[in-house]
């Protein structure tokens, strides 16, 4: 509701005097904190016009039968696609449903829901995806939402080669039950080849709801109410998708670390031609890759296959095993299933002992590629046996390093080569080896856009941003700055970047220097870990420049973190908490709540991998 302006103020006199009364008891720090909080709330209101519309239309339906809530908790799009398909199928079946991205959902609203279906993937070391961190924390917090009258079901997506398989889904499932909500069906955990089991879960869930909802629903035009309630802002429909990628030509493939650098990082540019592909800064590029022919040969020879033997893929395609190994199967990532299955077939006692101990098995997988397992214990396999041991190939994602406002029909990425040695042989990552070592300008690659709803620039171009990244984590910030520069956006920009050495690893150095010279980049802080005796990382810069960071936060800045998930993102978060506590004079608990509030209002966003 909007009040008529009084004396030029967008607020009425009663509300204003009530506010003034309440504010009079606050000290300067509390007032500063509140200003940031209110600013963030206002941003959120602007961000969610569709949701506001839904709230207005909800009561009528709520009196009938509150819609089913589908919560999607996804990082790289798989859970989002399953949740979207669940919404479409429920809608088609006439069940009123609403799909929300967990990042846009306030956990306390759970108290007023009737039935929630959660589709959640797991990230990091058994953690929820970025967009579901706040929801997860709220459910496990001191004051969890009231869910006793809630019904729920969970579908979890994960990867069984991680020790904490599907942990986020397991957490949501067990904690909702623990808090008194009623589980409709047992949770289903899906591995990387999730499609068939996810489809089955969707079908079963829709069938159950159709039966029960139609029994409970009052006579109403279900289709109309469904339409009114589908409130999730839809991502821009892509013409080309993961399943139907676009074949793009490489325009540039250039190494951007020096000859002396420990790392091989490349800048790649692709021509989008007249594909009509659209992306936003923050999105990722999906890349389908081909495995190294030399690695394919090595694997074939270890298992005594020629390569011309045929296999049938899950979709019925019949092709030669050499072709399957090249384009359809993962051969650069080892898995527990592979080692367990191979140990059984080879009947090798050492391998059998190893797979009996899950901790030993995890360590072995982390340090031993599939090719090394086979080379150490070569065993003849049939093509079907080999196929059965391997997972389907999955495309890799790369943060987009360009903005279309600047580069038009091109897309740029920044790729760090995965490279290591085992048993005196050099191994490369599947996709990074393909992109960085085997492709050059003029070659073609199958690509698609993976939208990242959880990593978006502020809506208001005048909002200041702080970009914190290490290594290839700089990529999306190049895109952010291209957008701001191309449109002459007023917001201040602070880059906090870390890598090994200034001389060898300052990715896009000339561009950043140019941006600083033109004052588009208002402030920059660089951390070179190997340029002096003691290690200096981005988190040290945050701690040293905490007063300025606090000031930027008071000015409404949005914080972005990109790069390594396992160490950098955690150390950066600890440093942020320390700065907020120190500079804001807050207790550890209050600093934690402050950061949660930033996260909930989309002012603290991470794209970590
Ligand atoms: C949203 C998102 C954005 C991303 N953005 C970027 C980006 O901008 N730039 C970028 O470079 N990457 C980015 N990544 C990471 C990228 O997707 C790939 O994971 C990365 O390039 C490695 O893939 P690969 O196919 O080259 O390696 P893989 O073939 O996946 O090989 C990795 C595997 O090699 C094995 N391995 C590695 N080291 C060793 C060792 N020492 N001993 C034994 N085995 C080992 C491990 O099993 C590991 O799983 C991003 C990821 C995500 C999810
Ligand atoms: C960086 C990273 C970490 C992951 N960690 C786990 C994990 O700890 N446990 C797990 O079961 N799956 C893990 N996965 C696998 C994902 O859950 C799986 O790929 C899932 O299909 C992704 O769904 P999404 O695209 O909706 O995020 C991880 C994936 C990535 C990229």
XYZ file of C-alpha atoms and ligand atoms in Angstrom:
693
model
C 0.000 0.000 0.000
C 1.289 3.510 -0.698
C 0.423 6.538 1.398
C -0.315 9.944 -0.105
C 2.818 12.073 0.283
C 2.650 14.563 3.151
C 4.758 17.717 2.901
C 6.786 16.037 0.184
C 7.477 12.919 2.289
C 6.480 9.478 0.990
C 5.178 8.541 4.456
C 2.252 9.805 6.564
C 2.673 11.874 9.732
C 1.437 9.182 12.165
C 3.858 6.612 10.810
C 6.651 9.158 10.859
C 6.155 10.168 14.495
C 5.849 6.504 15.493
C 9.163 5.822 13.756
C 10.856 8.820 15.366
C 9.677 7.660 18.796
C 11.176 4.219 18.226
C 14.425 5.543 16.791
C 15.103 7.979 19.627
C 16.505 5.242 21.878
C 19.081 3.987 19.365
C 22.793 4.783 19.587
C 24.721 5.884 16.433
C 25.909 2.362 15.653
C 22.420 0.911 15.932
C 21.144 3.697 13.699
C 23.871 2.939 11.128
C 23.039 -0.752 11.214
C 19.358 -0.020 10.785
C 20.023 2.221 7.802
C 21.748 -0.646 5.995
C 18.980 -3.019 7.008
C 16.201 -0.763 5.728
C 18.074 -0.003 2.559
C 18.393 -3.721 1.912
C 14.679 -4.224 2.550
C 13.803 -1.517 0.082
C 16.028 -3.200 -2.524
C 14.247 -6.436 -1.947
C 10.830 -4.873 -2.369
C 11.959 -3.510 -5.708
C 13.410 -6.851 -6.649
C 10.270 -8.829 -6.074
C 7.353 -7.109 -7.754
C 5.975 -10.428 -8.997
C 6.012 -11.911 -5.515
C 4.219 -8.842 -4.160
C 1.522 -9.365 -6.760
C 1.171 -12.945 -5.670
C 0.776 -11.965 -2.057
C -2.129 -9.756 -3.039
C -3.835 -12.519 -4.947
C -3.005 -15.270 -2.476
C -5.730 -14.832 0.158
C -8.553 -15.748 -2.186
C -6.825 -18.999 -3.064
C -5.682 -19.563 0.502
C -9.269 -19.593 1.645
C -9.785 -22.349 -0.881
C -6.705 -24.533 -0.679
C -3.258 -22.998 -0.241
C -1.102 -23.823 -3.258
C 1.607 -26.413 -3.097
C 4.966 -24.717 -2.610
C 7.887 -26.060 -4.649
C 11.235 -24.905 -3.300
C 14.184 -25.214 -5.629
C 17.652 -25.236 -4.054
C 20.093 -25.421 -6.924
C 23.608 -24.272 -7.771
C 24.248 -25.380 -11.324
C 20.674 -25.696 -12.561
C 19.878 -29.425 -12.239
C 17.545 -29.125 -9.241
C 16.044 -25.987 -10.786
C 15.185 -27.874 -13.977
C 13.596 -30.734 -12.016
C 11.585 -28.249 -9.921
C 10.481 -26.455 -13.080
C 9.330 -29.728 -14.613
C 7.441 -30.571 -11.394
C 5.686 -27.198 -11.593
C 4.757 -27.734 -15.233
C 3.378 -31.211 -14.569
C 1.395 -30.117 -11.497
C 0.032 -27.166 -13.436
C -0.975 -29.392 -16.335
C -2.694 -31.721 -13.864
C -4.668 -28.799 -12.399
C -2.915 -28.687 -9.020
C -2.333 -25.151 -7.748
C 1.398 -24.787 -7.229
C 3.959 -22.058 -6.831
C 7.679 -22.409 -7.528
C 10.182 -20.430 -5.484
C 13.897 -20.282 -5.634
C 15.089 -20.905 -2.031
C 17.132 -17.706 -2.218
C 13.973 -15.638 -2.697
C 12.051 -17.373 0.069
C 11.821 -16.211 3.673
C 12.065 -19.216 5.968
C 9.556 -17.824 8.446
C 6.890 -18.043 5.724
C 7.060 -21.826 6.142
C 4.798 -21.383 9.168
C 1.932 -20.444 6.870
C 2.520 -23.077 4.183
C 0.424 -26.177 3.841
C 2.550 -28.447 1.678
C 6.119 -28.013 0.475
C 8.107 -30.052 -2.041
C 11.841 -29.435 -1.838
C 14.219 -30.232 -4.697
C 17.743 -29.684 -3.384
C 21.237 -30.381 -4.621
C 24.334 -30.591 -2.413
C 27.452 -28.484 -2.847
C 30.847 -27.963 -1.211
C 31.504 -30.601 1.427
C 27.916 -31.670 1.960
C 26.563 -28.120 2.104
C 23.357 -26.729 0.610
C 23.600 -24.668 -2.572
C 24.372 -20.994 -2.036
C 20.761 -19.900 -2.505
C 19.511 -22.291 0.208
C 22.098 -21.474 2.902
C 19.800 -19.104 4.767
C 16.856 -21.497 4.732
C 19.090 -24.327 5.931
C 20.524 -22.180 8.686
C 17.070 -21.033 9.803
C 15.778 -24.608 10.045
C 18.776 -25.618 12.158
C 18.872 -22.340 14.130
C 17.791 -21.472 17.654
C 14.383 -20.217 16.537
C 13.321 -22.456 13.647
C 10.046 -21.670 11.867
C 6.891 -23.347 13.143
C 6.227 -26.261 10.776
C 4.032 -28.627 12.775
C 1.123 -28.341 10.367
C 3.318 -28.590 7.271
C 3.416 -31.590 4.932
C 6.576 -32.111 2.902
C 8.598 -34.319 0.587
C 12.222 -33.995 -0.535
C 14.073 -34.939 -3.694
C 17.830 -34.631 -3.341
C 20.417 -34.425 -6.084
C 24.054 -35.238 -5.481
C 27.106 -37.135 -6.551
C 27.955 -40.417 -4.835
C 31.672 -39.822 -5.278
C 31.432 -37.202 -2.493
C 31.586 -38.508 1.091
C 28.481 -36.493 2.079
C 26.211 -37.811 -0.643
C 23.008 -35.733 -0.987
C 23.630 -34.266 2.456
C 21.646 -31.049 1.943
C 18.519 -32.989 0.912
C 19.028 -35.341 3.848
C 19.319 -32.342 6.192
C 16.106 -30.704 4.938
C 14.269 -33.995 5.158
C 15.402 -34.987 8.629
C 15.147 -31.520 10.147
C 11.608 -30.853 8.904
C 10.541 -34.189 10.391
C 12.440 -33.401 13.587
C 10.583 -30.080 13.870
C 7.248 -31.871 13.613
C 6.338 -31.530 9.925
C 4.674 -34.516 8.286
C 6.668 -36.393 5.652
C 4.471 -37.413 2.703
C 6.922 -39.903 1.184
C 10.437 -41.108 1.809
C 13.147 -38.893 0.396
C 14.679 -39.962 -2.914
C 18.426 -39.415 -3.404
C 19.639 -39.129 -6.996
C 23.184 -39.537 -8.262
C 24.696 -37.566 -11.172
C 22.606 -39.555 -13.667
C 19.544 -38.194 -11.897
C 17.100 -37.798 -14.774
C 15.302 -41.156 -14.642
C 14.875 -41.257 -10.847
C 13.935 -37.566 -10.729
C 11.292 -38.108 -13.446
C 9.907 -41.048 -11.497
C 9.730 -38.958 -8.300
C 7.986 -36.129 -10.161
C 5.431 -38.511 -11.625
C 4.743 -40.188 -8.305
C 4.406 -36.844 -6.547
C 2.055 -35.430 -9.179
C -0.109 -38.576 -9.075
C -0.338 -38.405 -5.273
C -1.239 -34.722 -5.311
C -3.791 -35.104 -8.082
C -5.525 -37.767 -6.041
C -5.405 -35.932 -2.708
C -5.784 -32.355 -3.860
C -8.806 -33.072 -5.994
C -10.389 -34.781 -3.010
C -9.712 -31.739 -0.807
C -10.098 -28.940 -3.308
C -13.234 -26.818 -3.313
C -14.983 -26.454 -6.673
C -12.926 -23.716 -8.300
C -11.335 -23.100 -11.609
C -8.078 -24.808 -10.750
C -6.391 -23.831 -13.991
C -7.078 -20.136 -13.382
C -5.825 -20.250 -9.823
C -2.708 -22.093 -10.917
C -1.927 -19.440 -13.495
C -2.350 -16.718 -10.909
C -0.042 -18.421 -8.487
C 2.958 -19.198 -10.628
C 4.955 -16.303 -9.286
C 8.594 -17.268 -9.781
C 10.193 -14.730 -12.081
C 11.169 -16.912 -15.014
C 14.705 -16.816 -16.341
C 15.099 -15.670 -19.908
C 14.125 -18.648 -22.083
C 17.192 -19.928 -23.868
C 16.880 -21.248 -27.386
C 19.944 -23.391 -26.889
C 20.107 -25.563 -23.788
C 22.278 -28.172 -22.091
C 20.475 -30.814 -24.141
C 20.459 -28.738 -27.338
C 23.711 -26.747 -27.215
C 24.917 -24.149 -29.694
C 28.030 -24.942 -31.727
C 30.188 -21.831 -31.344
C 33.453 -20.968 -33.058
C 36.446 -20.011 -30.938
C 37.638 -16.492 -31.791
C 40.498 -16.261 -29.291
C 42.313 -18.734 -27.072
C 45.056 -16.890 -25.256
C 47.183 -17.750 -22.230
C 46.923 -14.924 -19.682
C 49.428 -16.129 -17.110
C 53.139 -15.636 -17.763
C 55.609 -18.290 -18.914
C 56.983 -18.485 -15.357
C 53.562 -18.896 -13.719
C 52.720 -22.142 -11.906
C 49.284 -21.966 -13.556
C 48.020 -22.187 -17.137
C 45.021 -19.854 -17.305
C 43.432 -19.032 -20.666
C 41.106 -16.350 -21.921
C 38.677 -17.795 -24.472
C 36.264 -15.912 -26.702
C 33.427 -17.614 -28.572
C 31.397 -16.271 -31.475
C 27.644 -16.535 -30.821
C 26.909 -15.568 -34.423
C 23.206 -15.145 -35.088
C 22.228 -17.668 -32.393
C 20.240 -15.035 -30.494
C 21.811 -16.279 -27.240
C 21.429 -13.808 -24.370
C 23.199 -13.869 -21.026
C 23.737 -11.612 -18.037
C 26.848 -10.890 -15.992
C 26.943 -13.567 -13.282
C 25.725 -16.372 -15.574
C 27.911 -19.357 -16.395
C 28.785 -20.927 -19.740
C 28.232 -24.687 -20.049
C 30.828 -26.452 -22.197
C 30.505 -29.949 -23.659
C 33.995 -31.356 -24.161
C 35.707 -34.300 -25.816
C 38.102 -36.481 -23.877
C 41.764 -36.658 -24.853
C 42.265 -39.292 -27.616
C 45.565 -40.357 -25.988
C 43.760 -41.064 -22.700
C 41.020 -42.980 -24.551
C 43.726 -45.120 -26.223
C 45.452 -45.769 -22.918
C 42.195 -46.930 -21.269
C 41.289 -49.152 -24.226
C 44.696 -50.813 -24.185
C 44.587 -51.442 -20.391
C 41.315 -53.367 -20.748
C 42.362 -55.096 -24.015
C 39.718 -53.524 -26.247
C 40.208 -52.472 -29.869
C 37.802 -49.521 -29.690
C 35.547 -50.717 -32.492
C 33.386 -52.863 -30.166
C 29.907 -51.336 -29.819
C 27.868 -50.294 -26.782
C 24.321 -48.980 -26.351
C 23.877 -45.706 -24.461
C 20.952 -45.090 -22.077
C 19.022 -43.285 -24.855
C 19.372 -46.287 -27.176
C 22.179 -44.907 -29.361
C 24.541 -47.646 -30.524
C 28.134 -46.552 -31.093
C 31.740 -47.697 -30.913
C 33.247 -47.767 -27.422
C 36.045 -45.428 -28.600
C 33.442 -42.844 -29.564
C 31.551 -43.368 -26.293
C 34.773 -42.833 -24.298
C 35.551 -39.736 -26.293
C 32.208 -37.922 -26.102
C 29.777 -39.627 -23.731
C 31.549 -41.035 -20.675
C 33.528 -39.516 -17.797
C 37.089 -40.837 -17.801
C 38.883 -38.012 -15.954
C 36.928 -38.177 -12.675
C 37.269 -41.336 -10.619
C 34.316 -42.590 -8.527
C 33.675 -45.143 -5.749
C 31.351 -47.026 -8.125
C 34.141 -47.414 -10.687
C 36.720 -48.722 -8.198
C 34.208 -51.035 -6.483
C 32.985 -52.464 -9.781
C 36.485 -52.879 -11.201
C 37.763 -54.530 -7.995
C 34.975 -57.113 -8.325
C 35.678 -57.861 -11.980
C 39.474 -57.891 -11.622
C 39.286 -59.827 -8.319
C 42.378 -57.959 -7.214
C 42.899 -58.450 -3.471
C 44.475 -55.031 -2.820
C 41.587 -53.273 -4.544
C 39.034 -55.469 -2.755
C 40.607 -54.589 0.626
C 40.617 -50.931 -0.307
C 36.955 -50.726 -1.292
C 35.969 -52.349 2.008
C 37.169 -49.226 3.854
C 35.201 -46.126 2.831
C 37.756 -43.622 4.177
C 40.638 -45.346 2.371
C 38.509 -45.497 -0.756
C 37.797 -41.733 -0.645
C 41.496 -40.912 -0.278
C 42.396 -43.309 -3.071
C 39.833 -41.773 -5.444
C 41.039 -38.248 -4.716
C 44.596 -39.184 -5.679
C 44.203 -41.895 -8.329
C 42.706 -41.259 -11.764
C 40.815 -44.049 -13.540
C 43.698 -44.553 -15.985
C 46.113 -45.204 -13.105
C 43.722 -47.731 -11.493
C 43.645 -49.610 -14.809
C 47.375 -49.337 -15.542
C 48.309 -50.721 -12.123
C 45.984 -53.741 -12.492
C 45.306 -54.247 -16.228
C 42.357 -56.610 -16.788
C 40.490 -57.551 -19.962
C 36.922 -56.159 -19.994
C 34.093 -56.350 -22.488
C 32.963 -53.032 -23.955
C 29.699 -53.375 -22.009
C 31.579 -53.982 -18.762
C 33.707 -50.867 -19.275
C 30.655 -48.808 -20.226
C 28.800 -50.061 -17.145
C 31.585 -48.859 -14.833
C 31.644 -45.283 -16.152
C 29.274 -42.347 -15.612
C 27.756 -40.265 -18.392
C 29.873 -37.243 -19.284
C 28.639 -33.961 -17.790
C 29.374 -30.536 -19.255
C 31.565 -28.204 -17.166
C 30.539 -24.685 -16.193
C 32.662 -21.529 -16.483
C 31.734 -18.104 -15.072
C 31.132 -15.779 -17.979
C 33.825 -13.082 -18.163
C 32.071 -10.692 -20.555
C 28.962 -8.492 -20.758
C 26.898 -8.321 -23.933
C 26.571 -4.556 -23.528
C 30.281 -4.520 -24.333
C 30.965 -7.585 -26.531
C 27.635 -8.105 -28.326
C 27.409 -11.543 -29.934
C 30.413 -12.998 -28.110
C 30.929 -14.783 -24.835
C 34.239 -14.914 -22.933
C 35.486 -17.279 -20.224
C 38.617 -17.703 -18.101
C 39.808 -21.293 -17.763
C 42.406 -22.618 -15.327
C 44.024 -25.882 -16.452
C 43.693 -28.861 -14.087
C 47.090 -30.572 -14.364
C 48.837 -33.165 -12.203
C 51.254 -36.091 -12.381
C 50.675 -39.676 -11.285
C 52.990 -42.677 -11.752
C 55.265 -40.439 -13.849
C 52.488 -39.616 -16.328
C 50.896 -36.195 -16.820
C 47.095 -35.895 -16.515
C 44.854 -32.986 -17.510
C 41.278 -32.131 -16.559
C 38.692 -33.265 -19.112
C 37.266 -29.876 -20.103
C 40.165 -27.609 -19.149
C 42.595 -29.888 -21.027
C 40.330 -29.773 -24.087
C 39.902 -25.985 -23.992
C 43.392 -24.955 -22.935
C 45.526 -27.496 -24.758
C 43.700 -29.008 -27.716
C 41.616 -26.205 -29.208
C 42.580 -23.081 -31.066
C 40.915 -20.174 -32.892
C 38.525 -21.421 -35.563
C 37.666 -24.672 -33.739
C 34.064 -25.365 -32.738
C 32.662 -26.154 -29.278
C 29.157 -27.017 -28.040
C 28.066 -24.488 -25.424
C 24.976 -23.251 -23.560
C 24.122 -20.618 -20.967
C 23.510 -21.669 -17.371
C 21.728 -18.765 -15.661
C 22.829 -17.941 -12.104
C 19.914 -16.385 -10.261
C 22.044 -16.296 -7.106
C 24.809 -14.123 -8.582
C 23.345 -10.937 -9.962
C 24.527 -7.343 -10.147
C 22.429 -4.845 -8.143
C 19.308 -3.616 -9.911
C 20.253 -0.029 -9.208
C 23.321 0.915 -11.297
C 24.313 3.434 -8.625
C 24.755 0.764 -5.938
C 28.405 0.272 -4.921
C 29.863 -3.225 -5.336
C 32.760 -5.019 -3.657
C 34.160 -7.863 -5.793
C 36.243 -10.429 -3.896
C 37.901 -13.183 -5.900
C 40.951 -15.377 -6.242
C 42.429 -16.933 -9.387
C 39.829 -17.581 -12.085
C 37.297 -16.128 -9.602
C 38.057 -12.809 -11.291
C 36.053 -13.851 -14.387
C 32.546 -12.601 -13.495
C 33.997 -9.334 -12.206
C 35.389 -8.597 -15.661
C 31.780 -9.028 -16.866
C 30.454 -6.758 -14.097
C 32.911 -4.024 -15.014
C 32.244 -4.320 -18.737
C 28.552 -3.730 -18.031
C 29.198 -0.794 -15.725
C 31.663 0.753 -18.150
C 29.570 0.227 -21.288
C 26.553 1.903 -19.679
C 28.501 4.489 -17.716
C 26.862 3.227 -14.506
C 27.456 5.442 -11.502
C 28.054 2.839 -8.748
C 31.470 2.660 -7.112
C 33.485 -0.518 -7.699
C 36.077 -2.128 -5.412
C 38.099 -5.144 -6.574
C 39.809 -7.370 -3.996
C 41.798 -9.922 -6.000
C 44.342 -12.539 -5.024
C 46.649 -14.886 -6.894
C 50.191 -16.221 -6.546
C 52.333 -13.494 -8.071
C 51.824 -9.944 -9.358
C 54.241 -10.456 -12.247
C 52.921 -13.826 -13.444
C 49.284 -14.137 -12.353
C 47.581 -10.731 -12.522
C 44.703 -11.884 -14.765
C 43.538 -9.132 -17.153
C 46.111 -6.763 -15.632
C 45.996 -4.131 -18.401
C 42.210 -3.961 -18.349
C 42.114 -3.463 -14.573
C 44.812 -0.810 -14.771
C 42.836 0.993 -17.462
C 39.670 0.828 -15.350
C 41.564 2.234 -12.380
C 43.035 5.014 -14.522
C 39.614 6.036 -15.787
C 38.294 5.876 -12.182
C 35.659 3.314 -13.173
C 37.416 1.092 -10.651
C 37.207 3.210 -7.513
C 39.408 1.054 -5.312
C 41.504 -2.076 -5.667
C 43.318 -4.304 -3.186
C 45.648 -6.997 -4.469
C 46.912 -10.001 -2.513
C 49.939 -11.860 -3.920
C 50.495 -14.995 -1.893
C 53.996 -15.805 -3.142
C 55.568 -12.385 -3.601
C 56.914 -12.220 -0.031
C 57.809 -14.618 2.756
C 54.482 -14.593 4.518
C 51.342 -15.659 2.618
C 48.933 -12.828 1.866
C 45.440 -13.759 0.703
C 42.269 -11.787 -0.047
C 40.950 -12.393 3.468
C 43.984 -10.545 4.877
C 43.141 -7.564 2.666
C 39.587 -7.615 4.008
C 40.845 -7.640 7.588
C 43.372 -4.853 6.964
C 40.850 -2.673 5.178
C 37.918 -3.487 7.448
C 37.073 0.139 8.286
C 36.645 1.000 4.597
C 34.679 -2.187 3.988
C 32.314 -1.312 6.832
C 31.899 2.146 5.349
C 31.051 0.664 1.933
C 28.490 -1.597 3.616
C 26.947 1.417 5.319
C 26.670 2.967 1.872
C 24.605 -0.016 0.730
C 27.360 -1.925 -1.099
C 26.712 -5.414 -2.431
C 29.430 -8.012 -1.756
C 30.386 -10.658 -4.324
C 32.732 -13.585 -3.742
C 33.954 -15.835 -6.559
C 36.489 -18.650 -6.842
C 37.663 -21.553 -4.717
C 34.920 -22.966 -2.485
C 36.949 -25.244 -0.272
C 39.274 -22.695 1.347
C 39.001 -19.156 -0.035
C 35.225 -18.749 0.386
C 35.352 -20.019 3.967
C 38.313 -17.815 4.930
C 36.649 -14.805 3.304
C 33.446 -15.429 5.231
C 35.372 -15.682 8.523
C 37.147 -12.394 7.686
C 33.835 -10.695 6.831
C 32.367 -11.790 10.161
C 35.426 -10.447 11.978
C 35.223 -7.100 10.188
C 31.499 -6.725 10.860
C 31.956 -7.599 14.546
C 34.987 -5.322 14.979
C 33.895 -2.311 12.960
C 30.233 -2.528 13.881
C 30.906 -3.277 17.568
C 28.694 -6.358 17.311
C 28.847 -9.666 19.179
C 29.770 -12.767 17.151
C 26.092 -13.783 17.072
C 24.987 -10.336 15.909
C 27.701 -10.248 13.240
C 26.450 -13.610 12.029
C 22.877 -12.284 11.931
C 24.082 -9.178 10.079
C 25.721 -11.319 7.371
C 22.606 -13.496 7.157
C 20.561 -10.371 6.609
C 22.936 -9.268 3.840
C 22.619 -12.692 2.250
C 18.825 -12.711 2.506
C 18.581 -9.303 0.904
C 20.890 -10.428 -1.936
C 23.653 -8.079 -0.828
C 26.110 -10.911 -0.138
C 26.316 -13.318 -3.078
C 28.817 -16.044 -3.854
C 29.714 -18.021 -6.941
C 32.155 -20.566 -5.594
C 33.251 -23.906 -6.975
C 29.365 -22.310 -11.351
C 30.790 -22.697 -11.689
C 31.633 -21.757 -12.255
C 32.936 -22.109 -12.573
N 33.746 -21.166 -13.136
C 35.011 -21.485 -13.485
C 35.861 -20.515 -14.109
O 35.478 -19.359 -14.341
N 37.109 -20.910 -14.453
C 37.575 -22.186 -14.197
O 38.722 -22.477 -14.543
N 36.784 -23.112 -13.599
C 35.517 -22.800 -13.258
N 34.714 -23.755 -12.682
C 35.240 -25.116 -12.516
C 35.035 -25.910 -13.810
O 33.640 -26.119 -14.013
C 35.680 -27.295 -13.806
O 35.315 -27.966 -12.637
C 37.187 -27.233 -13.908
O 37.578 -26.600 -15.103
C 37.781 -28.654 -13.896
O 37.134 -29.403 -14.883
P 37.953 -30.380 -15.840
O 36.975 -31.091 -16.689
O 39.076 -29.667 -16.488
O 38.600 -31.368 -14.811
P 38.005 -32.823 -14.462
O 38.096 -33.708 -15.620
O 36.712 -32.636 -13.794
O 39.122 -33.261 -13.482
C 39.064 -32.913 -12.143
C 39.359 -34.207 -11.426
O 40.752 -34.487 -11.529
C 41.144 -35.223 -10.423
N 42.371 -34.639 -9.881
C 42.679 -33.342 -9.798
N 43.897 -33.204 -9.236
C 44.344 -34.459 -8.972
C 45.517 -34.986 -8.400
N 46.508 -34.182 -7.995
N 45.638 -36.324 -8.284
C 44.666 -37.140 -8.708
N 43.510 -36.704 -9.251
C 43.363 -35.381 -9.375
C 40.046 -35.145 -9.394
O 39.378 -36.378 -9.387
C 39.100 -34.116 -9.947
O 37.756 -34.456 -9.716
C 33.414 -23.418 -12.335
C 32.556 -24.354 -11.747
C 31.267 -24.018 -11.434
C 30.372 -25.058 -10.823
C 31.653 -27.878 -6.221
C 30.675 -29.017 -6.087
C 30.566 -29.683 -4.875
C 29.669 -30.754 -4.723
N 29.573 -31.384 -3.512
C 28.721 -32.422 -3.364
C 28.610 -33.102 -2.104
O 29.272 -32.784 -1.115
N 27.719 -34.134 -2.025
C 26.962 -34.527 -3.093
O 26.184 -35.479 -2.946
N 27.041 -33.898 -4.288
C 27.907 -32.866 -4.455
N 28.003 -32.230 -5.669
C 27.230 -32.730 -6.824
C 25.962 -31.938 -7.074
O 25.063 -32.017 -5.990
C 25.297 -32.525 -8.330
O 26.134 -32.236 -9.433
C 23.905 -31.977 -8.573
O 23.318 -32.628 -9.687
C 23.960 -30.474 -8.855
O 22.643 -29.978 -8.885
P 22.389 -28.404 -9.120
O 22.792 -28.164 -10.540
O 20.943 -28.208 -8.906
O 23.203 -27.632 -8.147
C 28.880 -31.162 -5.827
C 28.997 -30.484 -7.047
C 29.870 -29.418 -7.187
C 29.978 -28.699 -8.523
